[in-house]
Tab-separated table of C-alpha atoms in Angstrom:
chain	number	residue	atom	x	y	z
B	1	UNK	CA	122.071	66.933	-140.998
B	2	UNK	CA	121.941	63.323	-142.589
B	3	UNK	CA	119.508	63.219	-145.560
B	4	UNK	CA	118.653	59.847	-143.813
B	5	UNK	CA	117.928	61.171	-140.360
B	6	UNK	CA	114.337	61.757	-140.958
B	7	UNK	CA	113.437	58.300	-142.715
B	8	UNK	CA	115.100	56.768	-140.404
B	9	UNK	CA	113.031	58.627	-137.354
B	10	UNK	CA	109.922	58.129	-139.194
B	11	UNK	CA	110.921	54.082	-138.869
B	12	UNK	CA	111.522	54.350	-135.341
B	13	UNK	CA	108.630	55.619	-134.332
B	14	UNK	CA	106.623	53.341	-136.777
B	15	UNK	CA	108.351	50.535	-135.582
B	16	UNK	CA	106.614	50.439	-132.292
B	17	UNK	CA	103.197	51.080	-131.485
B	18	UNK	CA	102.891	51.545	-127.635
B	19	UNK	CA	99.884	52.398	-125.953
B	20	UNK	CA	100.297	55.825	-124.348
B	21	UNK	CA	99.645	55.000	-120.555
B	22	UNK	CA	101.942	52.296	-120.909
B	23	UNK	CA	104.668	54.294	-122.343
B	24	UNK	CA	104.358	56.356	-119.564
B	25	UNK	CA	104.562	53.738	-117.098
B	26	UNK	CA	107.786	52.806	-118.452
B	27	UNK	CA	109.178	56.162	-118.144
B	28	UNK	CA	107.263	57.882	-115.911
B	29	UNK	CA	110.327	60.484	-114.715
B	30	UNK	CA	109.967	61.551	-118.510
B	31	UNK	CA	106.478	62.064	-118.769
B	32	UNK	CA	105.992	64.443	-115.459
B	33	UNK	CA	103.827	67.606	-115.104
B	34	UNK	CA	105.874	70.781	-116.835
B	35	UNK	CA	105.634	72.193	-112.853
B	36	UNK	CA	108.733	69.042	-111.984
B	37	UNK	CA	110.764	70.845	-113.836
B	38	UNK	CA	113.355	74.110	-112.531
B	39	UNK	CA	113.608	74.960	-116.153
B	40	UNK	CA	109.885	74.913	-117.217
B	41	UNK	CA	106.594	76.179	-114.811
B	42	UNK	CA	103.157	75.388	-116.297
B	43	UNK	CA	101.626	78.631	-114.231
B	44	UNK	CA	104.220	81.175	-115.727
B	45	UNK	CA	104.811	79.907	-119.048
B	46	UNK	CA	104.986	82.356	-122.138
B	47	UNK	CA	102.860	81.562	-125.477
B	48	UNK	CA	105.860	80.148	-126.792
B	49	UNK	CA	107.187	78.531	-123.712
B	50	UNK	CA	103.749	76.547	-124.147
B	51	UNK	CA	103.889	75.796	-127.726
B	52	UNK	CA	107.572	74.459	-127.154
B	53	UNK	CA	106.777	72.305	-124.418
B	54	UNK	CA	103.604	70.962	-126.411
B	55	UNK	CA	105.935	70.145	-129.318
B	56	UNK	CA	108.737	68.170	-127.078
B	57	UNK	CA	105.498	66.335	-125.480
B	58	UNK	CA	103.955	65.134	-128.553
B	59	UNK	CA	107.594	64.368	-130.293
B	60	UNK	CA	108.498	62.679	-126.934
B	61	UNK	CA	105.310	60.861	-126.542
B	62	UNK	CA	105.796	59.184	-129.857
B	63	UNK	CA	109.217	57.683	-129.412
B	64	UNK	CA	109.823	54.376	-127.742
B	65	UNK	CA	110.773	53.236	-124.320
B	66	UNK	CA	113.954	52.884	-124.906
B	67	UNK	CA	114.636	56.331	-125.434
B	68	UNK	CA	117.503	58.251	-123.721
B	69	UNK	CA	116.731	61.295	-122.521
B	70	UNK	CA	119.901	62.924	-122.066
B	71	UNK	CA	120.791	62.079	-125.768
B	72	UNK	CA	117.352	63.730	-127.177
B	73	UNK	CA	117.801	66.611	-124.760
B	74	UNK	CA	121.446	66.903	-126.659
B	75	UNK	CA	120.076	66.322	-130.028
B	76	UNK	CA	117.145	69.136	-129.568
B	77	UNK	CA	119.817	71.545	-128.300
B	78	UNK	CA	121.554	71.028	-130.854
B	79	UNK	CA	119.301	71.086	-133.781
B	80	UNK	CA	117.846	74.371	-132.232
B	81	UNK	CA	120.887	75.814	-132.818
B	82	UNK	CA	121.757	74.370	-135.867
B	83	UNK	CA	124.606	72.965	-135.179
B	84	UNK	CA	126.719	70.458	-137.502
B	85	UNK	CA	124.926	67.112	-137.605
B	86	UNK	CA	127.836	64.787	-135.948
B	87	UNK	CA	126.636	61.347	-137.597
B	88	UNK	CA	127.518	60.371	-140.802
B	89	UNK	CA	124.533	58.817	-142.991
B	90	UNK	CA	125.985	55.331	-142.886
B	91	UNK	CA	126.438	55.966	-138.519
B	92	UNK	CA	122.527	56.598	-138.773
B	93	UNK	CA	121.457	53.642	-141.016
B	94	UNK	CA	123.708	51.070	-139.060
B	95	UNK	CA	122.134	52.891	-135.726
B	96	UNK	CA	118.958	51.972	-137.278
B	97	UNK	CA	119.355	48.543	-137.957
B	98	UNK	CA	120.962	47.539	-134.380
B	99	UNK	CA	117.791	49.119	-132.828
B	100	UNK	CA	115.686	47.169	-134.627
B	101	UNK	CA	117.260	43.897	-134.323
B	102	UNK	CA	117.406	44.734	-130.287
B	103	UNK	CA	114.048	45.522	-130.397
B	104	UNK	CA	113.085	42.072	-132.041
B	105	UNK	CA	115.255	40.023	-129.511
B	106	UNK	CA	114.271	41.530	-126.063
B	107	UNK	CA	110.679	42.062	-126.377
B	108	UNK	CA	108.639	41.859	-122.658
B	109	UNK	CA	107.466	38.037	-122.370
B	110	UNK	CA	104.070	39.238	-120.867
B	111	UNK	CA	103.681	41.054	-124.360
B	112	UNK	CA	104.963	38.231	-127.388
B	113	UNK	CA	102.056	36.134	-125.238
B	114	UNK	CA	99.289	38.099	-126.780
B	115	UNK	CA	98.959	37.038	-130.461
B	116	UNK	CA	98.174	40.294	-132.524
B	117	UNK	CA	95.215	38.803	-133.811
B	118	UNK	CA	91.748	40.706	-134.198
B	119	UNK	CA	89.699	40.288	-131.608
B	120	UNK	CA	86.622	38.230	-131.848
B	121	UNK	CA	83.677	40.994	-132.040
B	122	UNK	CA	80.945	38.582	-131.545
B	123	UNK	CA	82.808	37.318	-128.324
B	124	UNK	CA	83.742	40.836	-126.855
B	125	UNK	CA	79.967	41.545	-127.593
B	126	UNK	CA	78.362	38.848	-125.561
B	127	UNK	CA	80.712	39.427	-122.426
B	128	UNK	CA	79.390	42.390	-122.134
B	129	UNK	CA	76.036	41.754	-122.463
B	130	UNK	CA	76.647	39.338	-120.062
B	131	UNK	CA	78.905	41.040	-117.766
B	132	UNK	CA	76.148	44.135	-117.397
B	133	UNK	CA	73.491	41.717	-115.933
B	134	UNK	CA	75.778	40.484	-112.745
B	135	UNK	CA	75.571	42.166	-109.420
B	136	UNK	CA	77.024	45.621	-108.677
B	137	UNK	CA	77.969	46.295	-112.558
B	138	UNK	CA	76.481	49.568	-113.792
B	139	UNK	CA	76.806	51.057	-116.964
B	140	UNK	CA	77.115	54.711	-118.760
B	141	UNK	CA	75.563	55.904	-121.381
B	142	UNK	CA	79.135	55.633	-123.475
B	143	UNK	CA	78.464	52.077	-122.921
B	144	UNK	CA	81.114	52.100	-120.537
B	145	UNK	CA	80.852	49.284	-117.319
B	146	UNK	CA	82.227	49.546	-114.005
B	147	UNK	CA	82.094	47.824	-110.813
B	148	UNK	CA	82.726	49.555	-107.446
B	149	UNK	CA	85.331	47.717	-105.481
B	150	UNK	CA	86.148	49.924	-102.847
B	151	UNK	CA	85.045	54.210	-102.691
B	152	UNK	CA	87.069	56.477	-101.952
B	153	UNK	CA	87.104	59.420	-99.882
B	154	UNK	CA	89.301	62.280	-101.636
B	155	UNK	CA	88.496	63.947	-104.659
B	156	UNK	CA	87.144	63.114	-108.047
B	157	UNK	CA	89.554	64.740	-110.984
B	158	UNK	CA	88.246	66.441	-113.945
B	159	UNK	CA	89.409	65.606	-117.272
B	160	UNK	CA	92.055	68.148	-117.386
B	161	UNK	CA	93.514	66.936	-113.901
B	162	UNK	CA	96.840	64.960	-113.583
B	163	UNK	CA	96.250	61.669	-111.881
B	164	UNK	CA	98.233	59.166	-110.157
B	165	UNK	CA	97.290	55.727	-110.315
B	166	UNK	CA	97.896	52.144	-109.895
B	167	UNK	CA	96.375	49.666	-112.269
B	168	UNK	CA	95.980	46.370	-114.549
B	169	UNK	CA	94.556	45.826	-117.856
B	170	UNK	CA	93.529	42.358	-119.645
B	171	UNK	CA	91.451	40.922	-122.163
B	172	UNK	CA	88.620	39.521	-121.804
B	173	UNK	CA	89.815	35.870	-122.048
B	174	UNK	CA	92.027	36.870	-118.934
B	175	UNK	CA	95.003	37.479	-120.672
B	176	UNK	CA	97.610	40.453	-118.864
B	177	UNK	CA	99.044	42.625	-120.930
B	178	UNK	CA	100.362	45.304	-118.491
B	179	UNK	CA	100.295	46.065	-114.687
B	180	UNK	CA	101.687	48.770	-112.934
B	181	UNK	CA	101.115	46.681	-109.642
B	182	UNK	CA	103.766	43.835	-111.171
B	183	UNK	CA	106.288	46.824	-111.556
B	184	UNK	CA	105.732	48.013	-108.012
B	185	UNK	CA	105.188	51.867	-109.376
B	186	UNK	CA	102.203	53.736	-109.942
B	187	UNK	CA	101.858	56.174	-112.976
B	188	UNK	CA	100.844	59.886	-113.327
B	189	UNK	CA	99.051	61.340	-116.811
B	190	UNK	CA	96.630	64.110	-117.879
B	191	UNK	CA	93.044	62.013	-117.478
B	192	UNK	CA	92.212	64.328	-121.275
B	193	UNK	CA	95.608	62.366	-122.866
B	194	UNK	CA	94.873	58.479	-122.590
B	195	UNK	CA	91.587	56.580	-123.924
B	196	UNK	CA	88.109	58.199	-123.553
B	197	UNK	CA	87.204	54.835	-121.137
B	198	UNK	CA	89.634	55.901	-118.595
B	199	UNK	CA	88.892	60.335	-119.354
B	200	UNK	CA	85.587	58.973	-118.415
B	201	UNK	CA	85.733	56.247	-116.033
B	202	UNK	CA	88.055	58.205	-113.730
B	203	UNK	CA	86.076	61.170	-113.325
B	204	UNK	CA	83.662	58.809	-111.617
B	205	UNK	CA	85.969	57.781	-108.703
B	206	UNK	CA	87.599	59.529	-105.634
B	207	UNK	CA	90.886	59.226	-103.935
B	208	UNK	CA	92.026	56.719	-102.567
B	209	UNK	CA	88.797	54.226	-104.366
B	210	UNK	CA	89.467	51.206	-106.873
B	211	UNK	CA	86.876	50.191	-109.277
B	212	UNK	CA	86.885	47.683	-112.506
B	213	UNK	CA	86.176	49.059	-115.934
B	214	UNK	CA	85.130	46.672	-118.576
B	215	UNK	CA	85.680	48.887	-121.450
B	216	UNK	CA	83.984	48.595	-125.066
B	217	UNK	CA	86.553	48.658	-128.138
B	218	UNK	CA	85.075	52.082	-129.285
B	219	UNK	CA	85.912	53.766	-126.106
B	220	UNK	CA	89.286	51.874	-126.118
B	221	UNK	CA	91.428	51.503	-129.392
B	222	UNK	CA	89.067	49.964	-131.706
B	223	UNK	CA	89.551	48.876	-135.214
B	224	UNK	CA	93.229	49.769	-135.112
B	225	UNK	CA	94.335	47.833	-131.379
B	226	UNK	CA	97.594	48.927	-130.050
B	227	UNK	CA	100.829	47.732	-129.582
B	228	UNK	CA	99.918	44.226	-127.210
B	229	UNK	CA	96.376	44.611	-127.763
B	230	UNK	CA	94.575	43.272	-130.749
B	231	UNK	CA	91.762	45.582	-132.750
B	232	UNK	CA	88.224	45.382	-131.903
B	233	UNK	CA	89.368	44.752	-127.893
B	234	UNK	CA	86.962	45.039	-125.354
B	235	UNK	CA	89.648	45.428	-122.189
B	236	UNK	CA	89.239	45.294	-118.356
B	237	UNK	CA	90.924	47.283	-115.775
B	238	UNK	CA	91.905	46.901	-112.201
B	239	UNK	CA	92.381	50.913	-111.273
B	240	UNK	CA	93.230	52.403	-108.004
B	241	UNK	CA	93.168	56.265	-107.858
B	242	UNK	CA	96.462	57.191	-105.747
B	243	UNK	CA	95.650	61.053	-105.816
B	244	UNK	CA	94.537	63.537	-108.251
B	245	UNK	CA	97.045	66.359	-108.893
């Protein structure tokens, strides 16, 4: 294998910060329940079988949208069996470099709008003190606000429950920085795998019910941000809950 291989991964993945529920939106035919797939079933699965899938999830997970799945399916099979590398060093680094400038040139417009600046604490702050006085906004002891919009009828998940949803998320100065509505296709994810707002904000609806979550930076992405969204973001979300899985 090319001595360059792993710096060269380790760029890749540093190269682009996605938010995890986004990712998945992207790619959501990659991201399905182990049960999806002939080869793999959650309710037999060995010890091993387990740890393997957990490694290919979190590997996976990390990588960006643009990843083929057919060629990282080839290059695990591969590597697994240790198997001559078939790029040479200089294939890898010009690889590299081509991603990168692609990546540069055809970045989503809805995302270069949001300037990667930190967000203004002081501002996020007062919205919410604000936001928790108006009509039919209640808040958790997390801190976490909500508004019903519509409630459901079905089921409420649990943390550990795969959910399928439809949603939008924005700043608080209105700006949209993803929407699974705009795409036309609603997303499935563990409810334990995405930011403790939604773990917890979820388990408080039923199928089929849509409520808006005004969630506080420390329940969100805090100091760091994400991808699109600047650090210290308090963010609000438009969620429908499709069905719990």
């Amino acid at each position: 294998m090319s001595k360059a291989l792993p710096i060269v991964v380790a760029a890749v993945l540093g190269s682009v910060a996605l938010v995890p529920v986004f990712y998945a939106s992207k790619n959501p035919n990659l991201f399905q329940t182990g049960a999806k797939h002939s080869s793999f079933n959650v309710e037999s699965a060995s010890p091993a079988e387990k740890i393997s899938y957990v490694l290919g999830y979190e590997v996976a997970s990390q990588t960006p949208p643009e990843l083929n799945i057919d060629a990282f399916n080839a290059g695990a099979r591969s590597g697994h069996a240790h198997e001559a590398f078939p790029f040479t060093e200089q294939e890898v680094n010009e690889a590299y470099q081509q991603f990168v400038a692609a990546q540069k040139t055809n970045q989503p417009a809805a995302i270069n709008q949001v300037k990667p600046a930190i967000a203004d604490q002081n501002q996020d702050a007062k919205f919410l003190a604000e936001n928790a006085k108006k009509a039919g906004v209640k808040t958790t002891a997390s801190g976490l606000q909500y508004i019903v919009d519509k409630e459901g009828m079905g089921k409420s998940p649990k943390s550990t429950d795969v959910v399928k949803v439809n949603y939008e998320g924005k700043l608080v100065n209105g700006q949209v920085f993803d929407s699974s509505f705009d795409r036309g296709q609603p997303i499935e994810f563990r409810l334990d795998q995405v930011i403790p707002g939604w773990t917890e904000g979820l388990q408080l609806m039923k199928e089929g019910g849509e409520y808006t979550f005004f969630i506080p930076s420390n329940l969100a992405y805090g100091p760091e941000g994400k991808g699109p969204i600047p650090p210290n973001s308090t963010l609000i979300f438009k969620v429908q809950l499709i069905a719990v899985q």
